[in-house]
Short mmCIF file of C-alpha atoms and ligand atoms in Angstrom, two decimals:
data_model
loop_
_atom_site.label_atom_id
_atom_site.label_comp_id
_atom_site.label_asym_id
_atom_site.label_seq_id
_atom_site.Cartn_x
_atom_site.Cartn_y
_atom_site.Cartn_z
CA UNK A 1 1.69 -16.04 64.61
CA UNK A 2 2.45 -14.95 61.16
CA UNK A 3 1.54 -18.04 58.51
CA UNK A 4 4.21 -20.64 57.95
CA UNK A 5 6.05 -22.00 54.81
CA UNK A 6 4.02 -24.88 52.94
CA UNK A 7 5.20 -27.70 50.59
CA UNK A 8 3.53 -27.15 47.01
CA UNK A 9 2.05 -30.46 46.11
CA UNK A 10 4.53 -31.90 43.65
CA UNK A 11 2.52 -31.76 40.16
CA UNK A 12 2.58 -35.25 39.47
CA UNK A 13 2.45 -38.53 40.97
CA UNK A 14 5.76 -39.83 42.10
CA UNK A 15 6.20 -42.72 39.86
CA UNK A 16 5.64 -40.13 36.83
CA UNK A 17 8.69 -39.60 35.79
CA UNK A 18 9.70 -43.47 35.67
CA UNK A 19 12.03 -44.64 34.09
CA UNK A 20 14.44 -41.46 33.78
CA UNK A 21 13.50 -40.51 37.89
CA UNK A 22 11.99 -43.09 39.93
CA UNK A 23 9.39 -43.14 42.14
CA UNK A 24 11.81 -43.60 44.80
CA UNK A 25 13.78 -41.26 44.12
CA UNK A 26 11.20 -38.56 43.46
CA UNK A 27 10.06 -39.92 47.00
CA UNK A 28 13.21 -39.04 48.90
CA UNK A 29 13.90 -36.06 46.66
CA UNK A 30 10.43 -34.49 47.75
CA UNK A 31 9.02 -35.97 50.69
CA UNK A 32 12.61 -35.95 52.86
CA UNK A 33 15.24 -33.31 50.80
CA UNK A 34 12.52 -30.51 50.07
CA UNK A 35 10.18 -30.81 53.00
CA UNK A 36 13.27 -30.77 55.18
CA UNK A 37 14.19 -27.45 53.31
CA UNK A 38 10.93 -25.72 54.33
CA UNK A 39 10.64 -27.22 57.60
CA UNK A 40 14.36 -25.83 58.61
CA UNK A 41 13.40 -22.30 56.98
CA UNK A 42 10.26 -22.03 58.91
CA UNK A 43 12.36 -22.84 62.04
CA UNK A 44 15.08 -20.44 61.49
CA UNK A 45 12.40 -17.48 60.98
CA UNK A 46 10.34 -17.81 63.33
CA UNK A 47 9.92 -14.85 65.44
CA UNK A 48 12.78 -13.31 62.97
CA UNK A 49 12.24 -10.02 60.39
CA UNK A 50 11.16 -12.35 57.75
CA UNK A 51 8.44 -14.52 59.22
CA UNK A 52 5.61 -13.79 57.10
CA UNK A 53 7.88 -12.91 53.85
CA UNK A 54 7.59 -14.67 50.47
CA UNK A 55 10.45 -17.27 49.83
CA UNK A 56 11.62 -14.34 47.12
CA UNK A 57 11.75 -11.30 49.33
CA UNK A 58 14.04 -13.76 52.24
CA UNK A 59 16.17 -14.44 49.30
CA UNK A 60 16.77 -10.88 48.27
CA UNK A 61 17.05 -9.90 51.80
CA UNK A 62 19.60 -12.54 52.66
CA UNK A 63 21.55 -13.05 49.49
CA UNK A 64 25.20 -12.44 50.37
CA UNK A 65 25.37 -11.98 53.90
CA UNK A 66 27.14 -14.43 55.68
CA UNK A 67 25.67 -13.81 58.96
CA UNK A 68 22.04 -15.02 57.08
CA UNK A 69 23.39 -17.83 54.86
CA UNK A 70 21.18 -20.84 56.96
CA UNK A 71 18.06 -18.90 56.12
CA UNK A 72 19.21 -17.90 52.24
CA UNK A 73 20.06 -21.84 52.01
CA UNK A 74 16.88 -23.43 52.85
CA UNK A 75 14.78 -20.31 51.73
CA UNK A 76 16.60 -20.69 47.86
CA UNK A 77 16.60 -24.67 48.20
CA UNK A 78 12.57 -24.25 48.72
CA UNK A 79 12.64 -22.27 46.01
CA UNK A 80 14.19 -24.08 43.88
CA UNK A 81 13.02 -27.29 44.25
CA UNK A 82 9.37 -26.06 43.79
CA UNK A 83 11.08 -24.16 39.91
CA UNK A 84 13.01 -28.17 39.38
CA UNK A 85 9.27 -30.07 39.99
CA UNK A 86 7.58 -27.73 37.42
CA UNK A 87 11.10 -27.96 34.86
CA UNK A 88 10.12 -31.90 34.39
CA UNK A 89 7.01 -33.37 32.81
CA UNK A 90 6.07 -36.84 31.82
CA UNK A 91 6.51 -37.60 28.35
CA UNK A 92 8.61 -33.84 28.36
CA UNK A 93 11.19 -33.25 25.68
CA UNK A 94 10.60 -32.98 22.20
CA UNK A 95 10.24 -29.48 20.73
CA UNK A 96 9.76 -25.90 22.70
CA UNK A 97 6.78 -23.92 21.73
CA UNK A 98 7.51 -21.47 18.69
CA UNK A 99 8.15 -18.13 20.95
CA UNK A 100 10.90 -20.11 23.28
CA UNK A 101 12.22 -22.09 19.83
CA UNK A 102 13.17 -18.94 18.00
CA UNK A 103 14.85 -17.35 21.14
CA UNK A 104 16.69 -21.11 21.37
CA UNK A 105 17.94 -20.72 18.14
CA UNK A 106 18.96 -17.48 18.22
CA UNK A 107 21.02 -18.42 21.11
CA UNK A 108 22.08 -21.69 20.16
CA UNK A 109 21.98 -22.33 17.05
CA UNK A 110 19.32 -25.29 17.24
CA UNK A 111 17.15 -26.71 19.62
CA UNK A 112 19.99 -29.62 19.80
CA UNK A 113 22.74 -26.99 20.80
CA UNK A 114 20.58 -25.74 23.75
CA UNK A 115 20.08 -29.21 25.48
CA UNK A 116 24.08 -29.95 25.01
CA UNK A 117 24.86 -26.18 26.72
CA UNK A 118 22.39 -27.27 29.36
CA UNK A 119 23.97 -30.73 29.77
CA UNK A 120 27.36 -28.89 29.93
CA UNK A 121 26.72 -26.80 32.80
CA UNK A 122 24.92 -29.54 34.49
CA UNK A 123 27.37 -31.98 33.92
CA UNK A 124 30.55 -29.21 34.47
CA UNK A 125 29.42 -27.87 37.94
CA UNK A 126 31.61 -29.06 40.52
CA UNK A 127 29.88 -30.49 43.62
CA UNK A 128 26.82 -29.86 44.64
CA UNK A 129 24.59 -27.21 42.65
CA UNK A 130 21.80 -26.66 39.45
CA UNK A 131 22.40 -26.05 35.39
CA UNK A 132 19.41 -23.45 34.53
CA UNK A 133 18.04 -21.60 31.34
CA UNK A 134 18.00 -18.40 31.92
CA UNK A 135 17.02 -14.84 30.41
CA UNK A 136 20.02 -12.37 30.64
CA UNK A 137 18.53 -9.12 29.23
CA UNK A 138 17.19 -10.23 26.03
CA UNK A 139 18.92 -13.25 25.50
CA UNK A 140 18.93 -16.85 26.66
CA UNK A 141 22.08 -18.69 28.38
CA UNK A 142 22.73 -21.78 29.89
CA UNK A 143 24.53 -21.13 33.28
CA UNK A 144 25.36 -22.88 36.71
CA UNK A 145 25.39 -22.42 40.45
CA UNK A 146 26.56 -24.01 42.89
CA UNK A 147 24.79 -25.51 46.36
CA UNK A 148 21.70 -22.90 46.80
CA UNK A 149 22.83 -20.62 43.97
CA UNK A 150 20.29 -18.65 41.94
CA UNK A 151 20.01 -16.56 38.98
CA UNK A 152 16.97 -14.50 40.82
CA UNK A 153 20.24 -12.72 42.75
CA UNK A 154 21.96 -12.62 39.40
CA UNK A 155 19.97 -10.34 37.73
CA UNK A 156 18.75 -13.06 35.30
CA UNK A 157 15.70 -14.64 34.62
CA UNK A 158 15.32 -18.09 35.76
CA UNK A 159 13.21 -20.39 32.39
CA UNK A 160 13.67 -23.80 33.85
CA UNK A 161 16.55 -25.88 36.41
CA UNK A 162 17.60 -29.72 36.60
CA UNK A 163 18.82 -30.07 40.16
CA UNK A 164 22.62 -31.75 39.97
CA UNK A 165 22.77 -32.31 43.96
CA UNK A 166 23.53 -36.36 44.29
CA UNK A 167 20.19 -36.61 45.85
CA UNK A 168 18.82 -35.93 42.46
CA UNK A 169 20.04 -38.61 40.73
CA UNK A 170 22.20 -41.30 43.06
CA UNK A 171 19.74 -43.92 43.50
CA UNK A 172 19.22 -44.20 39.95
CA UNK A 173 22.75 -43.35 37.94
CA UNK A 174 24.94 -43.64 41.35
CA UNK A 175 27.76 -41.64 39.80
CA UNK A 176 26.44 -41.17 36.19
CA UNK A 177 25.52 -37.50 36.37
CA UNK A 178 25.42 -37.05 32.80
CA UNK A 179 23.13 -40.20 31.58
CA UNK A 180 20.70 -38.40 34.68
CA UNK A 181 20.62 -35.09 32.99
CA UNK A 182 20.48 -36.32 29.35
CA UNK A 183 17.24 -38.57 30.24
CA UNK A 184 15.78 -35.56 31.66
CA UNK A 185 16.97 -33.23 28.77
CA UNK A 186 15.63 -36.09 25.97
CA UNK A 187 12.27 -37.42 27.80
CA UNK A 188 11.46 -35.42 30.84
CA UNK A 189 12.01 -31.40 30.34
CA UNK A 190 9.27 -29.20 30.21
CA UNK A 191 9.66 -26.23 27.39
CA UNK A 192 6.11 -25.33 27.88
CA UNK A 193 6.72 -24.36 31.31
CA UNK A 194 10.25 -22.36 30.16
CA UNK A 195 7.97 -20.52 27.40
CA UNK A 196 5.44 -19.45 30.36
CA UNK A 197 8.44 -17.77 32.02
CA UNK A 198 9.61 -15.40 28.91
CA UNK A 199 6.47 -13.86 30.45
MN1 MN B 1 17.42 -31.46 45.28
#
């Protein structure tokens, strides 16, 4: 039997993001929406082609085909999730490390004109979906998908995400998406992590 899916320990305690996420929340969030994402994709492949495969190569193998768009759901939501957990930090915010500043700024101006492009495309996507910093070529954007969506199948380089599903956010802001993603843009995001992904 070829070795099943796990879910990555979150990298913080769940009340660590309180007050901008709470604990419950973060509990839902990760302990029902994200387990249940793994759980389904290690159902749907077992005994399938891509038992055994990385969460990466099932997405690139099942990116736009309808017939496999169960599997590229739950396979991208695991995904994705895991990128969102490692986006936030406690006491995040603040200023990105020099090498991610500088590409920032040649992008947007200021550091100031990168969290309101982010907050735009978090705040703009209709439904169900993620904002993301991304690397297109050289340069950084500020772009959104929608439900699973990725930029890994786009080509781009995925920095950091904020997850704009309701599940992210309704127990806290109910229908105030954008206070959500501004708490997590002022006190929670984690530019360290973006700056590890320039790689
Ligand atoms: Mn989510």
């Amino acid at each position: 039997m070829s070795e099943q899916h796990s879910l990555p320990p979150l990298p913080y305690a769940d009340n660590a993001l309180d007050p901008v996420i709470s604990a419950n929340t973060l509990g839902f969030h990760y302990g029902k929406h994200h387990r249940g994402y793994v759980d389904n994709l290690n159902k749907l492949v077992a005994g399938t082609e891509y038992a055994g495969l990385s969460l990466e190569k099932i997405i690139a193998a099942t990116a736009g085909r309808p017939e496999k768009t169960a599997i590229f759901n739950n396979a991208a939501q695991a995904w994705n999730h895991t990128f969102y957990w490692h986006s936030l930090k406690p006491n995040g915010g603040g200023e990105p490390p020099a090498v991610l500043k500088q590409k920032i700024e040649a992008a947007f101006g200021n550091v100031d004109g990168c969290r309101k492009e982010l907050a735009a495309a978090a705040t703009s996507q209709f439904g169900s979906g993620w904002a993301w910093l991304v690397l297109d070529g050289d340069t950084l954007k500020a772009v959104k998908t929608g439900n699973a969506g990725l930029p890994l199948t786009m080509g781009m380089k995925p920095l950091l995400t904020i997850d704009v599903w309701e599940h992210a956010y309704y127990l806290d802001y109910q229908n105030r998406r954008a206070d959500y993603v501004n708490g997590v843009l002022e006190k929670l995001i984690n530019w360290d992590f973006a700056a590890a992904n320039l790689g």
